[in-house]
Short mmCIF file of C-alpha atoms in Angstrom, two decimals:
data_model
loop_
_atom_site.label_atom_id
_atom_site.label_comp_id
_atom_site.label_asym_id
_atom_site.label_seq_id
_atom_site.Cartn_x
_atom_site.Cartn_y
_atom_site.Cartn_z
CA MET J 197 -19.40 65.22 -54.08
CA ASN J 198 -17.63 62.08 -53.10
CA SER J 199 -15.47 63.61 -51.08
CA SER J 200 -13.49 60.01 -52.19
CA LEU J 201 -12.99 61.16 -56.40
CA ASN J 202 -10.11 63.36 -55.23
CA PHE J 203 -8.61 64.04 -58.74
CA ASN J 204 -4.29 65.48 -57.91
CA ARG J 205 -4.63 68.46 -60.50
CA ALA J 206 -1.56 69.34 -59.47
CA ALA J 207 0.04 65.63 -60.87
CA THR J 208 3.50 66.62 -62.60
CA VAL J 209 2.48 66.86 -66.07
CA LEU J 210 3.89 63.97 -68.41
CA ASN J 211 5.64 65.38 -71.07
CA LEU J 212 3.44 64.23 -73.83
CA GLY J 213 5.41 65.65 -76.63
CA SER J 214 7.98 62.43 -75.72
CA ASN J 215 5.54 59.16 -77.92
CA THR J 216 7.41 56.51 -75.02
CA ILE J 217 4.21 54.59 -74.51
CA SER J 218 4.69 50.87 -71.19
CA LEU J 219 1.82 48.71 -71.61
CA SER J 220 1.96 45.96 -69.59
CA ALA J 221 -0.23 44.08 -71.88
CA LEU J 222 -2.12 43.92 -74.91
CA PRO J 223 -6.24 44.22 -75.67
CA PRO J 224 -8.08 41.64 -76.72
CA LEU J 225 -7.77 41.62 -81.18
CA ALA J 226 -10.72 41.62 -82.70
CA LEU J 227 -10.98 42.00 -87.05
CA TYR J 228 -13.02 43.99 -88.70
CA ILE J 229 -13.59 42.91 -92.88
CA HIS J 230 -14.66 44.82 -94.97
CA PHE J 231 -17.38 44.80 -97.58
CA PRO J 232 -17.35 48.44 -100.41
CA TRP J 233 -20.56 46.70 -102.18
CA CYS J 234 -25.09 47.25 -101.94
CA GLU J 235 -27.22 47.46 -104.72
CA ARG J 236 -28.35 50.86 -104.20
CA LYS J 237 -26.81 53.73 -102.07
CA CYS J 238 -28.64 55.35 -99.40
CA PRO J 239 -29.47 59.10 -99.38
CA TYR J 240 -28.02 58.78 -95.71
CA CYS J 241 -24.45 56.91 -95.84
CA ASP J 242 -21.95 57.58 -95.53
CA PHE J 243 -19.41 55.20 -94.82
CA ASN J 244 -17.57 53.32 -97.55
CA SER J 245 -20.05 51.28 -100.27
CA HIS J 246 -20.23 51.77 -103.55
CA GLN J 247 -22.98 50.47 -106.31
CA ILE J 248 -22.91 47.62 -107.55
CA LYS J 249 -24.64 48.63 -110.77
CA ASP J 250 -22.02 50.20 -112.68
CA ARG J 251 -23.95 54.16 -113.59
CA VAL J 252 -21.54 54.16 -117.52
CA SER J 253 -22.36 50.62 -118.35
CA GLY J 254 -25.09 49.17 -116.09
CA LYS J 255 -23.68 46.28 -115.75
CA SER J 256 -24.51 45.07 -112.51
CA GLY J 257 -22.49 42.55 -110.21
CA PHE J 258 -18.73 42.54 -109.13
CA ASP J 259 -15.86 39.89 -108.43
CA GLU J 260 -16.43 38.18 -106.03
CA GLN J 261 -12.89 35.75 -106.24
CA ARG J 262 -10.47 38.79 -106.79
CA TYR J 263 -11.57 40.67 -104.03
CA ILE J 264 -11.54 37.49 -101.67
CA LYS J 265 -7.48 36.98 -102.64
CA ALA J 266 -6.94 40.61 -102.09
CA LEU J 267 -9.34 40.16 -98.90
CA ILE J 268 -7.02 36.67 -97.82
CA ALA J 269 -4.51 38.73 -99.31
CA ASP J 270 -4.39 41.95 -97.30
CA LEU J 271 -4.95 39.34 -93.60
CA GLU J 272 -1.67 37.80 -95.32
CA THR J 273 0.13 41.49 -94.78
CA GLU J 274 -0.70 42.22 -90.99
CA LEU J 275 0.19 38.46 -89.82
CA PRO J 276 3.48 39.33 -88.64
CA HIS J 277 1.86 42.60 -86.60
CA ILE J 278 -0.04 39.86 -84.49
CA TRP J 279 2.06 36.68 -83.66
CA GLY J 280 0.48 34.62 -81.38
CA ARG J 281 -1.91 36.70 -80.41
CA GLN J 282 -5.54 35.35 -80.61
CA VAL J 283 -8.87 36.62 -82.02
CA HIS J 284 -11.68 36.50 -80.66
CA SER J 285 -14.60 37.88 -82.60
CA ILE J 286 -14.25 38.97 -86.37
CA PHE J 287 -17.48 41.48 -88.34
CA ILE J 288 -17.69 41.55 -91.68
CA GLY J 289 -19.84 45.27 -92.51
CA GLY J 290 -20.28 47.54 -95.81
CA GLY J 291 -21.97 47.87 -97.63
CA THR J 292 -23.67 44.75 -97.77
CA PRO J 293 -22.17 41.51 -97.49
CA SER J 294 -25.08 39.46 -97.03
CA LEU J 295 -24.57 39.66 -101.42
CA LEU J 296 -21.67 37.79 -100.80
CA SER J 297 -22.28 33.98 -102.56
CA PRO J 298 -22.09 31.10 -99.42
CA LYS J 299 -19.39 29.77 -101.58
CA GLY J 300 -17.50 32.40 -101.63
CA MET J 301 -18.38 33.32 -97.35
CA ASP J 302 -17.11 29.72 -97.05
CA GLU J 303 -13.89 30.93 -98.97
CA LEU J 304 -13.43 33.68 -97.17
CA LEU J 305 -13.57 31.83 -93.25
CA SER J 306 -11.70 28.65 -94.22
CA SER J 307 -8.99 31.60 -95.74
CA VAL J 308 -9.11 33.20 -92.10
CA ARG J 309 -9.37 29.98 -90.59
CA ALA J 310 -6.03 28.80 -90.88
CA ARG J 311 -4.67 31.76 -91.09
CA VAL J 312 -5.09 33.56 -87.75
CA ASN J 313 -5.76 31.51 -84.30
CA LEU J 314 -9.57 32.45 -84.17
CA GLU J 315 -11.46 31.42 -80.69
CA PRO J 316 -13.87 27.79 -81.15
CA ASP J 317 -16.69 30.01 -79.57
CA ALA J 318 -15.57 33.83 -81.63
CA GLU J 319 -19.09 35.78 -82.66
CA ILE J 320 -18.71 35.90 -86.38
CA THR J 321 -21.16 38.94 -87.23
CA MET J 322 -22.08 39.30 -90.60
CA GLU J 323 -24.52 42.50 -91.74
CA ALA J 324 -27.61 42.56 -93.72
CA ASN J 325 -30.35 44.05 -95.56
CA PRO J 326 -33.47 42.54 -95.20
CA GLY J 327 -34.17 42.56 -99.31
CA SER J 328 -30.80 40.12 -99.87
CA ILE J 329 -31.81 37.62 -97.17
CA GLU J 330 -32.89 34.49 -98.72
CA ALA J 331 -33.83 31.41 -96.36
CA GLY J 332 -31.42 28.91 -98.44
CA LYS J 333 -28.06 31.71 -98.33
CA PHE J 334 -29.01 32.21 -94.35
CA SER J 335 -28.65 28.34 -94.01
CA ALA J 336 -25.88 28.05 -95.95
CA PHE J 337 -24.07 31.50 -94.33
CA ALA J 338 -24.62 29.85 -90.78
CA LYS J 339 -22.89 26.71 -91.29
CA CYS J 340 -19.72 28.65 -92.82
CA GLY J 341 -20.06 29.54 -88.82
CA ILE J 342 -21.47 33.28 -89.35
CA ASN J 343 -23.32 33.07 -85.35
CA ARG J 344 -24.46 36.59 -85.70
CA VAL J 345 -26.68 38.53 -88.07
CA SER J 346 -27.11 42.31 -88.28
CA ILE J 347 -29.82 43.60 -90.63
CA GLY J 348 -30.84 47.04 -91.05
CA VAL J 349 -34.10 47.40 -91.18
CA GLN J 350 -33.93 50.72 -90.40
CA SER J 351 -37.80 51.19 -90.30
CA PHE J 352 -41.29 48.39 -90.70
CA GLN J 353 -43.14 51.95 -91.91
CA ASP J 354 -43.15 51.71 -96.26
CA GLU J 355 -43.37 55.31 -96.74
CA GLN J 356 -40.44 56.32 -93.86
CA LEU J 357 -38.07 53.23 -96.04
CA LYS J 358 -38.67 54.80 -99.35
CA ALA J 359 -37.78 58.21 -98.10
CA LEU J 360 -34.82 56.84 -96.65
CA GLY J 361 -33.83 55.18 -99.67
CA ARG J 362 -34.35 51.80 -98.68
CA ILE J 363 -34.90 49.27 -101.62
CA HIS J 364 -36.90 47.14 -99.10
CA ASN J 365 -40.65 47.39 -97.58
CA GLY J 366 -41.99 46.70 -94.00
CA ASP J 367 -43.30 42.97 -94.99
CA GLU J 368 -39.71 42.06 -96.01
CA ALA J 369 -38.35 43.32 -93.81
CA LYS J 370 -40.35 40.94 -91.59
CA ARG J 371 -39.80 38.13 -93.59
CA ALA J 372 -35.74 39.19 -93.38
CA ILE J 373 -36.00 38.65 -89.58
CA HIS J 374 -37.61 35.95 -89.19
CA ILE J 375 -35.73 33.21 -92.14
CA ALA J 376 -32.56 34.83 -89.58
CA LEU J 377 -34.55 33.82 -86.75
CA GLU J 378 -34.44 30.27 -87.72
CA HIS J 379 -30.75 29.81 -88.64
CA PHE J 380 -28.02 32.18 -86.52
CA LYS J 381 -28.24 32.41 -83.08
CA SER J 382 -27.84 36.47 -82.83
CA VAL J 383 -29.86 38.79 -84.26
CA ASN J 384 -29.89 42.29 -83.83
CA LEU J 385 -31.81 44.38 -85.83
CA ASP J 386 -30.96 47.85 -86.72
CA LEU J 387 -33.29 50.68 -85.88
CA MET J 388 -33.96 54.56 -87.18
CA TYR J 389 -35.30 57.46 -85.56
CA GLY J 390 -35.63 61.26 -86.43
CA LEU J 391 -36.55 60.12 -89.84
CA PRO J 392 -38.02 62.72 -91.97
CA HIS J 393 -41.36 63.88 -91.12
CA GLN J 394 -41.81 61.37 -88.09
CA SER J 395 -43.69 62.00 -85.11
CA LEU J 396 -44.01 60.22 -81.71
CA GLU J 397 -46.18 57.66 -82.27
CA ALA J 398 -45.17 56.62 -86.40
CA ALA J 399 -41.21 55.92 -83.71
CA LYS J 400 -43.45 54.48 -81.17
CA SER J 401 -44.81 51.92 -83.65
CA ASP J 402 -40.90 50.53 -85.49
CA VAL J 403 -39.83 49.52 -81.56
CA GLN J 404 -43.39 47.72 -81.07
CA THR J 405 -43.47 45.55 -83.90
CA ALA J 406 -39.03 45.39 -83.61
CA LEU J 407 -39.78 44.02 -79.80
CA MET J 408 -42.52 41.78 -81.45
CA PHE J 409 -39.17 39.21 -82.44
CA GLN J 410 -38.00 39.58 -79.40
CA THR J 411 -34.36 39.07 -81.14
CA PRO J 412 -31.23 39.80 -78.29
CA HIS J 413 -30.01 42.53 -80.24
CA LEU J 414 -31.16 46.13 -80.89
CA SER J 415 -29.40 49.03 -82.31
CA LEU J 416 -31.59 52.68 -82.39
CA TYR J 417 -29.39 55.10 -84.54
CA ASN J 418 -30.45 58.95 -84.78
CA LEU J 419 -30.23 60.16 -88.12
CA THR J 420 -28.53 62.45 -88.82
CA LEU J 421 -26.86 64.31 -92.40
CA GLU J 422 -23.15 63.52 -92.68
CA PRO J 423 -20.89 65.27 -94.70
CA ASN J 424 -21.17 64.29 -98.93
CA THR J 425 -23.77 62.48 -98.68
CA TYR J 426 -26.99 63.13 -100.86
CA PHE J 427 -29.82 64.47 -97.69
CA ALA J 428 -26.75 66.94 -96.67
CA SER J 429 -26.69 68.21 -99.96
CA PHE J 430 -30.59 67.93 -100.60
CA PRO J 431 -31.81 67.69 -96.76
CA PRO J 432 -35.15 66.26 -96.12
CA LYS J 433 -37.67 67.77 -93.44
CA LEU J 434 -36.98 66.00 -89.52
CA PRO J 435 -38.33 66.02 -86.32
CA SER J 436 -37.07 69.60 -84.10
CA GLU J 437 -34.31 68.32 -81.41
CA ASP J 438 -37.19 68.33 -78.63
CA GLU J 439 -39.00 65.96 -81.01
CA ILE J 440 -36.50 64.28 -81.57
CA ASP J 441 -36.19 63.74 -77.25
CA ALA J 442 -39.10 63.02 -76.55
CA ILE J 443 -38.75 59.56 -79.41
CA PHE J 444 -35.14 58.96 -77.80
CA GLU J 445 -36.93 58.87 -74.24
CA GLN J 446 -40.50 57.01 -75.34
CA ASN J 447 -37.99 54.54 -77.33
CA LEU J 448 -35.69 53.80 -73.72
CA GLU J 449 -38.96 53.41 -71.75
CA LEU J 450 -41.10 50.97 -73.93
CA LEU J 451 -36.74 49.28 -74.29
CA THR J 452 -36.08 48.99 -70.46
CA GLN J 453 -39.43 47.86 -69.94
CA ALA J 454 -39.01 44.96 -72.71
CA GLY J 455 -35.66 43.67 -70.35
CA TYR J 456 -32.87 45.41 -72.73
CA GLN J 457 -30.39 47.41 -71.49
CA ARG J 458 -28.84 50.00 -72.94
CA TYR J 459 -25.01 49.15 -72.25
CA GLU J 460 -23.76 51.97 -75.42
CA VAL J 461 -24.97 55.23 -76.74
CA SER J 462 -27.39 53.77 -79.68
CA ALA J 463 -26.88 49.16 -78.25
CA TYR J 464 -29.73 47.63 -76.61
CA ALA J 465 -29.43 43.61 -75.39
CA LYS J 466 -31.03 41.15 -73.37
CA LYS J 467 -28.41 40.02 -70.35
CA ASP J 468 -25.88 38.83 -71.81
CA GLN J 469 -26.21 39.06 -75.12
CA GLU J 470 -24.15 42.07 -75.48
CA CYS J 471 -22.43 43.02 -79.45
CA LYS J 472 -18.66 40.90 -78.60
CA HIS J 473 -16.93 43.53 -81.21
CA ASN J 474 -18.15 45.84 -80.26
CA LEU J 475 -17.35 46.02 -76.84
CA ASN J 476 -14.14 45.66 -77.41
CA TYR J 477 -13.68 49.45 -79.90
CA TRP J 478 -15.86 51.25 -76.74
CA ARG J 479 -13.64 49.32 -74.86
CA PHE J 480 -10.35 50.82 -76.38
CA GLY J 481 -8.77 47.32 -77.63
CA ASP J 482 -7.79 46.32 -81.62
CA TYR J 483 -8.69 45.32 -83.99
CA ILE J 484 -6.60 43.96 -87.34
CA GLY J 485 -8.66 46.20 -90.26
CA ILE J 486 -9.36 44.58 -94.16
CA GLY J 487 -10.90 45.04 -97.51
CA ALA J 488 -11.35 48.75 -99.59
CA GLY J 489 -11.99 51.65 -97.17
CA ALA J 490 -10.96 49.23 -93.36
CA HIS J 491 -9.18 51.38 -90.55
CA GLY J 492 -7.27 48.86 -88.41
CA LYS J 493 -5.33 49.48 -84.53
CA ILE J 494 -2.83 47.65 -83.88
CA SER J 495 -0.85 48.03 -79.75
CA PHE J 496 2.93 47.32 -79.52
CA PRO J 497 4.26 46.67 -75.66
CA ASN J 498 6.19 50.54 -76.63
CA LYS J 499 2.95 52.32 -79.68
CA ILE J 500 -0.24 52.19 -80.71
CA THR J 501 -0.95 52.18 -84.31
CA ARG J 502 -3.56 52.95 -86.81
CA GLN J 503 -3.92 52.15 -90.46
CA VAL J 504 -6.43 52.72 -93.95
CA ARG J 505 -6.71 51.02 -96.14
CA GLU J 506 -7.19 52.56 -100.00
CA ARG J 507 -11.09 53.66 -100.41
CA HIS J 508 -12.69 52.83 -103.41
CA PRO J 509 -12.69 49.23 -104.69
CA ASP J 510 -10.84 48.50 -107.66
CA THR J 511 -7.75 51.08 -106.05
CA TYR J 512 -7.85 48.57 -103.59
CA MET J 513 -7.21 45.46 -105.37
CA GLN J 514 -5.42 47.28 -107.85
CA ALA J 515 -2.87 48.02 -105.17
CA MET J 516 -2.96 44.08 -103.41
CA GLU J 517 -2.74 42.78 -107.16
CA GLN J 518 1.03 44.63 -108.13
CA LYS J 519 1.99 45.92 -104.47
CA GLY J 520 0.99 43.52 -102.36
CA ASN J 521 -0.50 46.18 -99.65
CA ALA J 522 -3.25 49.09 -99.77
CA LEU J 523 -2.00 50.89 -97.21
CA ILE J 524 -2.75 54.52 -97.37
CA GLU J 525 -1.12 55.86 -94.37
CA THR J 526 0.73 53.92 -91.08
CA GLN J 527 0.47 56.43 -87.97
CA GLU J 528 1.25 55.59 -84.80
CA ILE J 529 -1.06 56.94 -82.17
CA ALA J 530 0.90 60.20 -80.22
CA ALA J 531 1.41 60.04 -76.70
CA LYS J 532 -0.68 63.09 -75.78
CA ASP J 533 -3.66 61.84 -78.16
CA LEU J 534 -4.32 58.53 -76.27
CA PRO J 535 -5.88 60.22 -74.15
CA PHE J 536 -8.69 61.46 -76.00
CA GLU J 537 -9.36 58.59 -78.22
CA PHE J 538 -9.55 56.32 -75.87
CA MET J 539 -12.69 58.46 -73.61
CA LEU J 540 -13.42 58.69 -76.88
CA ASN J 541 -14.92 54.83 -76.77
CA VAL J 542 -15.33 54.40 -73.62
CA LEU J 543 -17.67 57.00 -72.66
CA ARG J 544 -19.67 55.30 -75.37
CA LEU J 545 -21.04 52.87 -73.06
CA SER J 546 -23.35 52.89 -69.76
CA ALA J 547 -21.30 50.96 -67.30
CA GLY J 548 -17.58 52.94 -68.53
CA VAL J 549 -14.70 50.77 -67.82
CA ASP J 550 -13.10 49.92 -64.68
CA THR J 551 -10.26 52.89 -63.79
CA ASN J 552 -6.68 50.94 -64.01
CA THR J 553 -7.77 50.40 -67.79
CA PHE J 554 -6.78 53.50 -69.70
CA SER J 555 -3.74 52.71 -67.80
CA GLU J 556 -3.47 48.96 -69.50
CA ARG J 557 -4.91 50.24 -72.69
CA THR J 558 -2.82 53.81 -73.37
CA GLY J 559 0.34 52.73 -71.58
CA LEU J 560 0.22 55.97 -69.52
CA PRO J 561 -0.97 57.76 -65.53
CA LEU J 562 -4.39 57.71 -64.40
CA HIS J 563 -3.08 61.45 -63.42
CA THR J 564 -2.52 62.40 -67.17
CA ILE J 565 -6.29 63.08 -67.16
CA SER J 566 -6.93 64.54 -63.49
CA LYS J 567 -7.97 68.17 -64.50
CA ALA J 568 -10.58 66.82 -67.38
CA LEU J 569 -11.85 64.62 -65.11
CA GLY J 570 -12.37 66.55 -62.65
CA GLN J 571 -13.95 69.08 -64.74
CA ALA J 572 -16.25 66.83 -65.66
CA THR J 573 -17.52 65.82 -62.59
CA LYS J 574 -18.38 69.15 -61.03
CA LYS J 575 -20.32 69.44 -64.28
CA GLY J 576 -22.37 66.64 -63.34
CA LEU J 577 -20.93 65.38 -66.85
CA LEU J 578 -18.83 62.00 -64.98
CA ASP J 579 -19.77 59.21 -62.27
CA GLU J 580 -18.74 59.94 -59.06
CA ASN J 581 -17.57 56.18 -58.49
CA PRO J 582 -13.42 56.93 -58.32
CA SER J 583 -12.75 53.24 -58.89
CA LYS J 584 -15.02 54.04 -62.31
CA LEU J 585 -14.31 56.06 -65.52
CA LYS J 586 -18.53 56.10 -66.22
CA ALA J 587 -20.68 58.68 -68.07
CA SER J 588 -23.62 59.60 -66.03
CA ASP J 589 -26.80 59.82 -66.64
CA GLN J 590 -26.44 63.80 -67.83
CA GLY J 591 -23.00 62.87 -69.39
CA LEU J 592 -24.42 60.32 -72.20
CA ARG J 593 -26.99 63.04 -73.06
CA TYR J 594 -24.94 65.64 -73.05
CA LEU J 595 -21.75 63.04 -74.39
CA ASN J 596 -19.49 65.62 -77.07
CA ASN J 597 -19.44 67.83 -74.50
CA LEU J 598 -17.92 65.09 -72.38
CA GLN J 599 -15.59 63.65 -74.55
CA GLU J 600 -14.14 67.33 -75.37
CA LEU J 601 -13.02 67.45 -71.84
CA PHE J 602 -10.58 64.67 -73.16
CA LEU J 603 -9.04 66.85 -75.94
CA SER J 604 -6.36 68.97 -74.14
#
């Protein structure tokens, strides 16, 4: 073990029951906008998304103008908390934001620009599903200012897509990628592995197909059975842990050979093509969250707060219209919880962060976590570089075990 990594386990214990912290500078600020509708709810999805077709009336659609009006009013409630701060990125997630009309998207982004200090070359990402991608519509989205799109492909194999409850097939996914590459500066493909009855060869085929498009960014997620989903109640037959490990190692090798770097647990990018918005999350940056069920994190010189909004779109819009506020929770993060929240995020990054980032983002001295750092290093889960907070290769593999060390 590197002898220079001598964390002082006998350091004075802070009174973390007090919420007094002191930030030397505020972190970068981003904006997240949630669009809560999908054409169909996928059986594995635990995100706040609602089927666009009403099951009772059979009517399909949503009140776009009403929702956009609520979003802008929601943003205005946050402006007093961020005066003078610049917004570095926007992420429009869902749900399926590409269901918005070009006119609606233009109105939304124009309204945002009129209210916040948006960085001139800000990354503006929109999530899209292949079944909602049209060439004319995507050309118009690009003119609105969208410069990055993230496509929920999940798989290129029709049998797997059917098992996942997706509304598109493999050919439609490929067509959607071609359209996106014609119109956007940056394109990400979301893929899933560990799918029902998925073989090593089938998983390899999905990654190889994705690599043919040479998009600058790929996200690979292991399918997990999340609570309150259809799959949780009626679980499909998934590959064993050993089979999933083999698929992951295969994926990593294929992507590395193709010039992608794994910069986060589930994210791979070519040089300088990382998602700036998500990097801000993982580096414990700030973000305004507007829309149904959106979460936000805002720092102040002496405190850090989190917010949660009404989850159902109807309840959210009613709250904005009737009360001018859709918050259901605003909470100051207790000083004792900040170390875990910080490490929960930064340890996902392959490169980690500089050690001094801990104090910059939490307002607490590093020796607050000296005991956990020592334990993690001794277990081989943390890199021994004393100037970095960085998971080792083993730490990334057993990330939950590493993160749990900082719970105390």
